mmCIF file of C-alpha atoms in Angstrom:
data_model
loop_
_atom_site.group_PDB
_atom_site.id
_atom_site.type_symbol
_atom_site.label_atom_id
_atom_site.label_comp_id
_atom_site.label_asym_id
_atom_site.label_seq_id
_atom_site.Cartn_x
_atom_site.Cartn_y
_atom_site.Cartn_z
ATOM 1 C CA UNK A 1 32.664 192.460 -22.334
ATOM 2 C CA UNK A 2 31.673 192.750 -25.962
ATOM 3 C CA UNK A 3 32.954 195.529 -28.191
ATOM 4 C CA UNK A 4 29.429 196.797 -28.614
ATOM 5 C CA UNK A 5 28.826 197.028 -24.921
ATOM 6 C CA UNK A 6 32.138 198.731 -24.230
ATOM 7 C CA UNK A 7 31.814 201.313 -26.973
ATOM 8 C CA UNK A 8 31.079 204.911 -25.957
ATOM 9 C CA UNK A 9 27.608 206.260 -26.682
ATOM 10 C CA UNK A 10 27.317 208.562 -29.667
ATOM 11 C CA UNK A 11 27.370 212.273 -28.784
ATOM 12 C CA UNK A 12 23.980 213.845 -28.344
ATOM 13 C CA UNK A 13 24.763 216.421 -30.996
ATOM 14 C CA UNK A 14 27.077 216.217 -33.964
ATOM 15 C CA UNK A 15 27.245 218.930 -36.577
ATOM 16 C CA UNK A 16 26.117 217.792 -40.008
ATOM 17 C CA UNK A 17 28.661 217.041 -42.697
ATOM 18 C CA UNK A 18 27.394 219.979 -44.738
ATOM 19 C CA UNK A 19 28.035 222.410 -41.878
ATOM 20 C CA UNK A 20 31.499 220.991 -41.190
ATOM 21 C CA UNK A 21 32.430 221.100 -44.864
ATOM 22 C CA UNK A 22 31.112 224.640 -45.211
ATOM 23 C CA UNK A 23 33.323 225.684 -42.306
ATOM 24 C CA UNK A 24 36.329 223.917 -43.863
ATOM 25 C CA UNK A 25 35.743 225.663 -47.186
ATOM 26 C CA UNK A 26 35.240 228.956 -45.343
ATOM 27 C CA UNK A 27 38.664 228.559 -43.742
ATOM 28 C CA UNK A 28 40.109 227.972 -47.204
ATOM 29 C CA UNK A 29 38.467 231.189 -48.436
ATOM 30 C CA UNK A 30 39.746 233.076 -45.403
ATOM 31 C CA UNK A 31 43.336 231.910 -45.914
ATOM 32 C CA UNK A 32 43.194 233.110 -49.514
ATOM 33 C CA UNK A 33 41.880 236.448 -48.234
ATOM 34 C CA UNK A 34 44.637 237.028 -45.676
ATOM 35 C CA UNK A 35 47.309 236.184 -48.257
ATOM 36 C CA UNK A 36 46.352 239.405 -50.041
ATOM 37 C CA UNK A 37 47.564 242.067 -47.563
ATOM 38 C CA UNK A 38 46.890 244.965 -49.936
ATOM 39 C CA UNK A 39 43.247 243.952 -50.355
ATOM 40 C CA UNK A 40 42.954 243.303 -46.609
ATOM 41 C CA UNK A 41 44.235 246.797 -45.810
ATOM 42 C CA UNK A 42 41.935 248.434 -48.369
ATOM 43 C CA UNK A 43 38.856 246.655 -46.975
ATOM 44 C CA UNK A 44 39.681 248.022 -43.531
ATOM 45 C CA UNK A 45 40.722 251.530 -44.577
ATOM 46 C CA UNK A 46 37.832 252.253 -46.953
ATOM 47 C CA UNK A 47 35.118 252.289 -44.218
ATOM 48 C CA UNK A 48 37.363 254.519 -42.102
ATOM 49 C CA UNK A 49 37.587 257.023 -44.968
ATOM 50 C CA UNK A 50 33.806 256.977 -45.321
ATOM 51 C CA UNK A 51 33.322 257.458 -41.596
ATOM 52 C CA UNK A 52 35.481 260.534 -41.220
ATOM 53 C CA UNK A 53 34.959 261.965 -44.719
ATOM 54 C CA UNK A 54 31.164 261.885 -44.547
ATOM 55 C CA UNK A 55 31.303 262.835 -40.877
ATOM 56 C CA UNK A 56 33.255 265.992 -41.663
ATOM 57 C CA UNK A 57 31.257 266.831 -44.791
ATOM 58 C CA UNK A 58 27.746 266.464 -43.367
ATOM 59 C CA UNK A 59 28.253 267.198 -39.665
ATOM 60 C CA UNK A 60 26.004 270.281 -39.759
ATOM 61 C CA UNK A 61 22.934 268.469 -41.109
ATOM 62 C CA UNK A 62 21.919 267.745 -37.505
ATOM 63 C CA UNK A 63 21.003 271.433 -37.312
ATOM 64 C CA UNK A 64 18.171 270.876 -39.795
ATOM 65 C CA UNK A 65 14.765 270.931 -38.073
ATOM 66 C CA UNK A 66 13.447 267.412 -37.643
ATOM 67 C CA UNK A 67 16.749 265.568 -38.070
ATOM 68 C CA UNK A 68 16.388 264.133 -34.588
ATOM 69 C CA UNK A 69 20.000 263.442 -33.623
ATOM 70 C CA UNK A 70 22.368 265.546 -31.559
ATOM 71 C CA UNK A 71 25.541 264.151 -33.135
ATOM 72 C CA UNK A 72 25.956 263.294 -36.774
ATOM 73 C CA UNK A 73 28.723 260.826 -35.909
ATOM 74 C CA UNK A 74 26.262 258.909 -33.717
ATOM 75 C CA UNK A 75 23.902 258.773 -36.681
ATOM 76 C CA UNK A 76 26.615 257.996 -39.225
ATOM 77 C CA UNK A 77 28.265 254.946 -37.640
ATOM 78 C CA UNK A 78 25.376 252.548 -38.492
ATOM 79 C CA UNK A 79 25.198 254.027 -41.997
ATOM 80 C CA UNK A 80 28.881 253.387 -42.667
ATOM 81 C CA UNK A 81 28.671 249.870 -41.218
ATOM 82 C CA UNK A 82 25.759 248.983 -43.483
ATOM 83 C CA UNK A 83 27.290 250.635 -46.559
ATOM 84 C CA UNK A 84 30.504 248.718 -45.907
ATOM 85 C CA UNK A 85 28.526 245.468 -45.681
ATOM 86 C CA UNK A 86 26.866 246.134 -49.023
ATOM 87 C CA UNK A 87 29.969 247.273 -50.897
ATOM 88 C CA UNK A 88 32.243 244.453 -49.726
ATOM 89 C CA UNK A 89 29.759 241.599 -50.178
ATOM 90 C CA UNK A 90 28.670 242.725 -53.625
ATOM 91 C CA UNK A 91 31.983 241.432 -54.962
ATOM 92 C CA UNK A 92 31.611 237.850 -53.683
ATOM 93 C CA UNK A 93 30.627 236.784 -57.197
ATOM 94 C CA UNK A 94 34.019 237.900 -58.494
ATOM 95 C CA UNK A 95 35.664 235.263 -56.294
ATOM 96 C CA UNK A 96 33.257 232.636 -57.605
ATOM 97 C CA UNK A 97 33.978 233.695 -61.171
ATOM 98 C CA UNK A 98 37.722 233.524 -60.516
ATOM 99 C CA UNK A 99 37.385 229.956 -59.239
ATOM 100 C CA UNK A 100 35.420 229.023 -62.351
ATOM 101 C CA UNK A 101 38.087 230.520 -64.614
ATOM 102 C CA UNK A 102 40.914 228.776 -62.763
ATOM 103 C CA UNK A 103 39.106 225.446 -62.864
ATOM 104 C CA UNK A 104 39.193 225.198 -59.066
ATOM 105 C CA UNK A 105 35.431 224.911 -58.740
ATOM 106 C CA UNK A 106 35.233 222.141 -61.351
ATOM 107 C CA UNK A 107 37.894 220.148 -59.495
ATOM 108 C CA UNK A 108 35.878 220.398 -56.286
ATOM 109 C CA UNK A 109 32.844 219.083 -58.151
ATOM 110 C CA UNK A 110 34.477 215.646 -58.467
ATOM 111 C CA UNK A 111 34.998 215.447 -54.694
ATOM 112 C CA UNK A 112 32.335 214.242 -52.206
ATOM 113 C CA UNK A 113 32.121 217.688 -50.580
ATOM 114 C CA UNK A 114 28.556 218.995 -50.261
ATOM 115 C CA UNK A 115 27.575 221.400 -53.033
ATOM 116 C CA UNK A 116 26.109 223.843 -50.515
ATOM 117 C CA UNK A 117 29.560 224.082 -48.885
ATOM 118 C CA UNK A 118 31.127 225.010 -52.222
ATOM 119 C CA UNK A 119 28.629 227.768 -52.837
ATOM 120 C CA UNK A 120 28.154 229.185 -49.367
ATOM 121 C CA UNK A 121 31.729 229.222 -48.055
ATOM 122 C CA UNK A 122 32.599 232.640 -49.471
ATOM 123 C CA UNK A 123 29.234 234.010 -48.270
ATOM 124 C CA UNK A 124 30.064 232.880 -44.723
ATOM 125 C CA UNK A 125 33.580 234.282 -45.025
ATOM 126 C CA UNK A 126 32.225 237.626 -46.243
ATOM 127 C CA UNK A 127 29.731 237.711 -43.357
ATOM 128 C CA UNK A 128 32.531 237.135 -40.837
ATOM 129 C CA UNK A 129 34.642 239.808 -42.534
ATOM 130 C CA UNK A 130 31.675 242.184 -42.369
ATOM 131 C CA UNK A 131 31.325 241.552 -38.631
ATOM 132 C CA UNK A 132 35.038 242.264 -38.129
ATOM 133 C CA UNK A 133 34.843 245.468 -40.191
ATOM 134 C CA UNK A 134 31.801 246.539 -38.205
ATOM 135 C CA UNK A 135 33.636 246.113 -34.897
ATOM 136 C CA UNK A 136 36.516 248.237 -36.230
ATOM 137 C CA UNK A 137 34.101 250.995 -37.323
ATOM 138 C CA UNK A 138 32.321 250.914 -33.950
ATOM 139 C CA UNK A 139 35.638 251.303 -32.116
ATOM 140 C CA UNK A 140 36.813 254.114 -34.388
ATOM 141 C CA UNK A 141 33.476 255.887 -34.007
ATOM 142 C CA UNK A 142 33.768 255.599 -30.227
ATOM 143 C CA UNK A 143 37.298 257.027 -30.342
ATOM 144 C CA UNK A 144 35.939 259.879 -32.475
ATOM 145 C CA UNK A 145 33.267 260.700 -29.888
ATOM 146 C CA UNK A 146 30.265 258.612 -30.980
ATOM 147 C CA UNK A 147 27.845 257.448 -28.294
ATOM 148 C CA UNK A 148 25.999 254.119 -28.206
ATOM 149 C CA UNK A 149 23.053 254.430 -25.787
ATOM 150 C CA UNK A 150 21.847 250.904 -26.570
ATOM 151 C CA UNK A 151 25.022 249.437 -25.133
ATOM 152 C CA UNK A 152 26.654 246.157 -26.138
ATOM 153 C CA UNK A 153 23.346 244.473 -27.015
ATOM 154 C CA UNK A 154 22.370 247.261 -29.401
ATOM 155 C CA UNK A 155 25.771 247.131 -31.088
ATOM 156 C CA UNK A 156 25.517 243.355 -31.385
ATOM 157 C CA UNK A 157 22.139 243.667 -33.131
ATOM 158 C CA UNK A 158 23.597 246.245 -35.535
ATOM 159 C CA UNK A 159 26.572 243.996 -36.380
ATOM 160 C CA UNK A 160 24.347 240.953 -36.868
ATOM 161 C CA UNK A 161 21.961 242.966 -39.091
ATOM 162 C CA UNK A 162 24.910 244.160 -41.198
ATOM 163 C CA UNK A 163 26.202 240.585 -41.512
ATOM 164 C CA UNK A 164 22.779 239.277 -42.566
ATOM 165 C CA UNK A 165 22.543 242.090 -45.120
ATOM 166 C CA UNK A 166 26.009 241.080 -46.314
ATOM 167 C CA UNK A 167 24.709 237.526 -46.758
ATOM 168 C CA UNK A 168 21.904 238.861 -48.955
ATOM 169 C CA UNK A 169 24.292 240.656 -51.280
ATOM 170 C CA UNK A 170 26.990 237.971 -51.103
ATOM 171 C CA UNK A 171 24.581 235.209 -52.130
ATOM 172 C CA UNK A 172 23.033 237.429 -54.804
ATOM 173 C CA UNK A 173 26.517 238.217 -56.145
ATOM 174 C CA UNK A 174 27.323 234.495 -56.257
ATOM 175 C CA UNK A 175 24.170 233.846 -58.248
ATOM 176 C CA UNK A 176 25.073 236.721 -60.558
ATOM 177 C CA UNK A 177 28.561 235.321 -61.099
ATOM 178 C CA UNK A 178 27.105 231.949 -62.030
ATOM 179 C CA UNK A 179 24.619 233.470 -64.438
ATOM 180 C CA UNK A 180 26.631 236.097 -66.330
ATOM 181 C CA UNK A 181 30.184 234.702 -65.935
ATOM 182 C CA UNK A 182 31.647 238.017 -67.055
ATOM 183 C CA UNK A 183 33.620 240.408 -64.876
ATOM 184 C CA UNK A 184 32.413 243.463 -66.762
ATOM 185 C CA UNK A 185 28.771 242.563 -66.170
ATOM 186 C CA UNK A 186 29.310 242.017 -62.439
ATOM 187 C CA UNK A 187 31.204 245.306 -62.124
ATOM 188 C CA UNK A 188 28.519 247.176 -64.067
ATOM 189 C CA UNK A 189 25.610 245.749 -62.059
ATOM 190 C CA UNK A 190 27.365 246.332 -58.721
ATOM 191 C CA UNK A 191 28.239 249.909 -59.629
ATOM 192 C CA UNK A 192 24.668 250.515 -60.723
ATOM 193 C CA UNK A 193 23.184 249.162 -57.474
ATOM 194 C CA UNK A 194 25.568 250.359 -54.756
ATOM 195 C CA UNK A 195 24.954 254.107 -54.583
ATOM 196 C CA UNK A 196 21.206 254.090 -55.374
ATOM 197 C CA UNK A 197 20.501 251.443 -52.722
ATOM 198 C CA UNK A 198 22.631 253.298 -50.184
ATOM 199 C CA UNK A 199 21.246 256.769 -50.795
ATOM 200 C CA UNK A 200 17.663 255.501 -51.085
ATOM 201 C CA UNK A 201 17.933 254.606 -47.411
ATOM 202 C CA UNK A 202 18.483 256.461 -44.174
ATOM 203 C CA UNK A 203 22.228 255.750 -44.180
ATOM 204 C CA UNK A 204 23.245 259.419 -44.329
ATOM 205 C CA UNK A 205 20.011 261.377 -44.020
ATOM 206 C CA UNK A 206 17.028 261.034 -41.698
ATOM 207 C CA UNK A 207 14.083 259.480 -43.527
ATOM 208 C CA UNK A 208 11.778 262.274 -42.345
ATOM 209 C CA UNK A 209 13.808 264.790 -44.372
ATOM 210 C CA UNK A 210 13.780 262.784 -47.604
ATOM 211 C CA UNK A 211 11.385 263.519 -50.465
ATOM 212 C CA UNK A 212 8.197 261.480 -50.135
ATOM 213 C CA UNK A 213 9.000 259.154 -53.033
ATOM 214 C CA UNK A 214 12.371 258.321 -51.456
ATOM 215 C CA UNK A 215 10.662 257.506 -48.168
ATOM 216 C CA UNK A 216 8.374 255.091 -50.022
ATOM 217 C CA UNK A 217 11.287 253.392 -51.784
ATOM 218 C CA UNK A 218 13.240 253.166 -48.514
ATOM 219 C CA UNK A 219 10.461 251.100 -46.937
ATOM 220 C CA UNK A 220 11.171 248.314 -49.443
ATOM 221 C CA UNK A 221 14.951 248.698 -49.444
ATOM 222 C CA UNK A 222 16.777 245.895 -47.547
ATOM 223 C CA UNK A 223 19.630 248.314 -46.839
ATOM 224 C CA UNK A 224 17.162 250.433 -44.889
ATOM 225 C CA UNK A 225 15.799 247.360 -43.073
ATOM 226 C CA UNK A 226 19.269 246.697 -41.643
ATOM 227 C CA UNK A 227 19.615 250.356 -40.657
ATOM 228 C CA UNK A 228 16.192 250.481 -39.009
ATOM 229 C CA UNK A 229 16.868 247.291 -37.040
ATOM 230 C CA UNK A 230 20.321 248.467 -35.945
ATOM 231 C CA UNK A 231 19.309 251.997 -34.970
ATOM 232 C CA UNK A 232 16.186 250.778 -33.157
ATOM 233 C CA UNK A 233 18.358 248.470 -31.029
ATOM 234 C CA UNK A 234 20.990 251.154 -30.402
ATOM 235 C CA UNK A 235 18.500 253.722 -29.109
ATOM 236 C CA UNK A 236 18.401 254.647 -25.428
ATOM 237 C CA UNK A 237 14.979 253.004 -25.298
ATOM 238 C CA UNK A 238 15.205 250.220 -27.911
ATOM 239 C CA UNK A 239 12.210 249.537 -30.142
ATOM 240 C CA UNK A 240 12.339 245.748 -30.226
ATOM 241 C CA UNK A 241 9.283 245.469 -32.436
ATOM 242 C CA UNK A 242 11.137 247.408 -35.140
ATOM 243 C CA UNK A 243 14.188 245.178 -34.618
ATOM 244 C CA UNK A 244 12.140 241.993 -34.997
ATOM 245 C CA UNK A 245 10.044 243.163 -37.937
ATOM 246 C CA UNK A 246 12.874 244.635 -40.022
ATOM 247 C CA UNK A 247 15.275 241.894 -38.968
ATOM 248 C CA UNK A 248 12.731 239.217 -39.842
ATOM 249 C CA UNK A 249 12.297 240.512 -43.372
ATOM 250 C CA UNK A 250 16.069 240.693 -43.701
ATOM 251 C CA UNK A 251 16.513 237.055 -42.634
ATOM 252 C CA UNK A 252 13.806 235.918 -45.060
ATOM 253 C CA UNK A 253 15.488 237.800 -47.892
ATOM 254 C CA UNK A 254 18.864 236.275 -46.968
ATOM 255 C CA UNK A 255 17.336 232.786 -47.067
ATOM 256 C CA UNK A 256 15.848 233.558 -50.488
ATOM 257 C CA UNK A 257 19.177 234.850 -51.802
ATOM 258 C CA UNK A 258 21.009 231.725 -50.585
ATOM 259 C CA UNK A 259 18.334 229.540 -52.226
ATOM 260 C CA UNK A 260 18.760 231.473 -55.485
ATOM 261 C CA UNK A 261 22.534 231.043 -55.407
ATOM 262 C CA UNK A 262 22.096 227.290 -54.917
ATOM 263 C CA UNK A 263 19.677 227.095 -57.840
ATOM 264 C CA UNK A 264 22.099 228.893 -60.135
ATOM 265 C CA UNK A 265 24.883 226.588 -58.910
ATOM 266 C CA UNK A 266 22.869 223.542 -59.915
ATOM 267 C CA UNK A 267 22.356 225.093 -63.343
ATOM 268 C CA UNK A 268 26.121 225.618 -63.580
ATOM 269 C CA UNK A 269 26.734 221.965 -62.654
ATOM 270 C CA UNK A 270 24.557 220.850 -65.545
ATOM 271 C CA UNK A 271 26.504 223.024 -67.971
ATOM 272 C CA UNK A 272 29.941 221.510 -67.236
#
């Protein structure tokens, strides 16, 4: 029997080289992350501080007419998850900048690895880290007495929405790192954006109790899109139209942010 005839048929599905290389580079990013135990501990403890600090500080706001929630902790858990996603992913560009300064990125440029894998690996790693942080916050909230009427499916939607939001800010931060190439600029821009984008959403206060101009801004705030999608899925009677509409806009924005980061990466390639 000929070699051709005896050979096994090719598998019906084989992941593309770009996907495999992105996963390989993601593992590399993850190993670098876990080798920094202090940073790992801080990324896990910080959301816990927010959860119980804000929970203790604002627990009586549910008594305001029109707030619409019986427990502030129930309301707060999605807000802390989303704020954690924003704050942690905003610093993805610092890792990119560090690799530029060390010359690591330039060395990878002479290898056959796909350029998308080089740029998107830390975004994927940050998204996975965001999902892990979100699970920790959900468990801590449950231990603290939070209720999740939407069940496991609602929580899954919330975690996925937070991870997609993290992709938006991670890819944007990568693009920023490629463009400015200065730590001070990245720190300044991140500090400028974090609190306004968080507080111009329903993370800590019901939208119905915000001033009108804040409600208008919140409608166009991707942080609020993630919150609306997550809370709609976690409700006792989920509003799937809200999940699909807000989640759809979030996915489109994430795709645009990834495209932007790739464009800035190509510009960086031309400059070296």
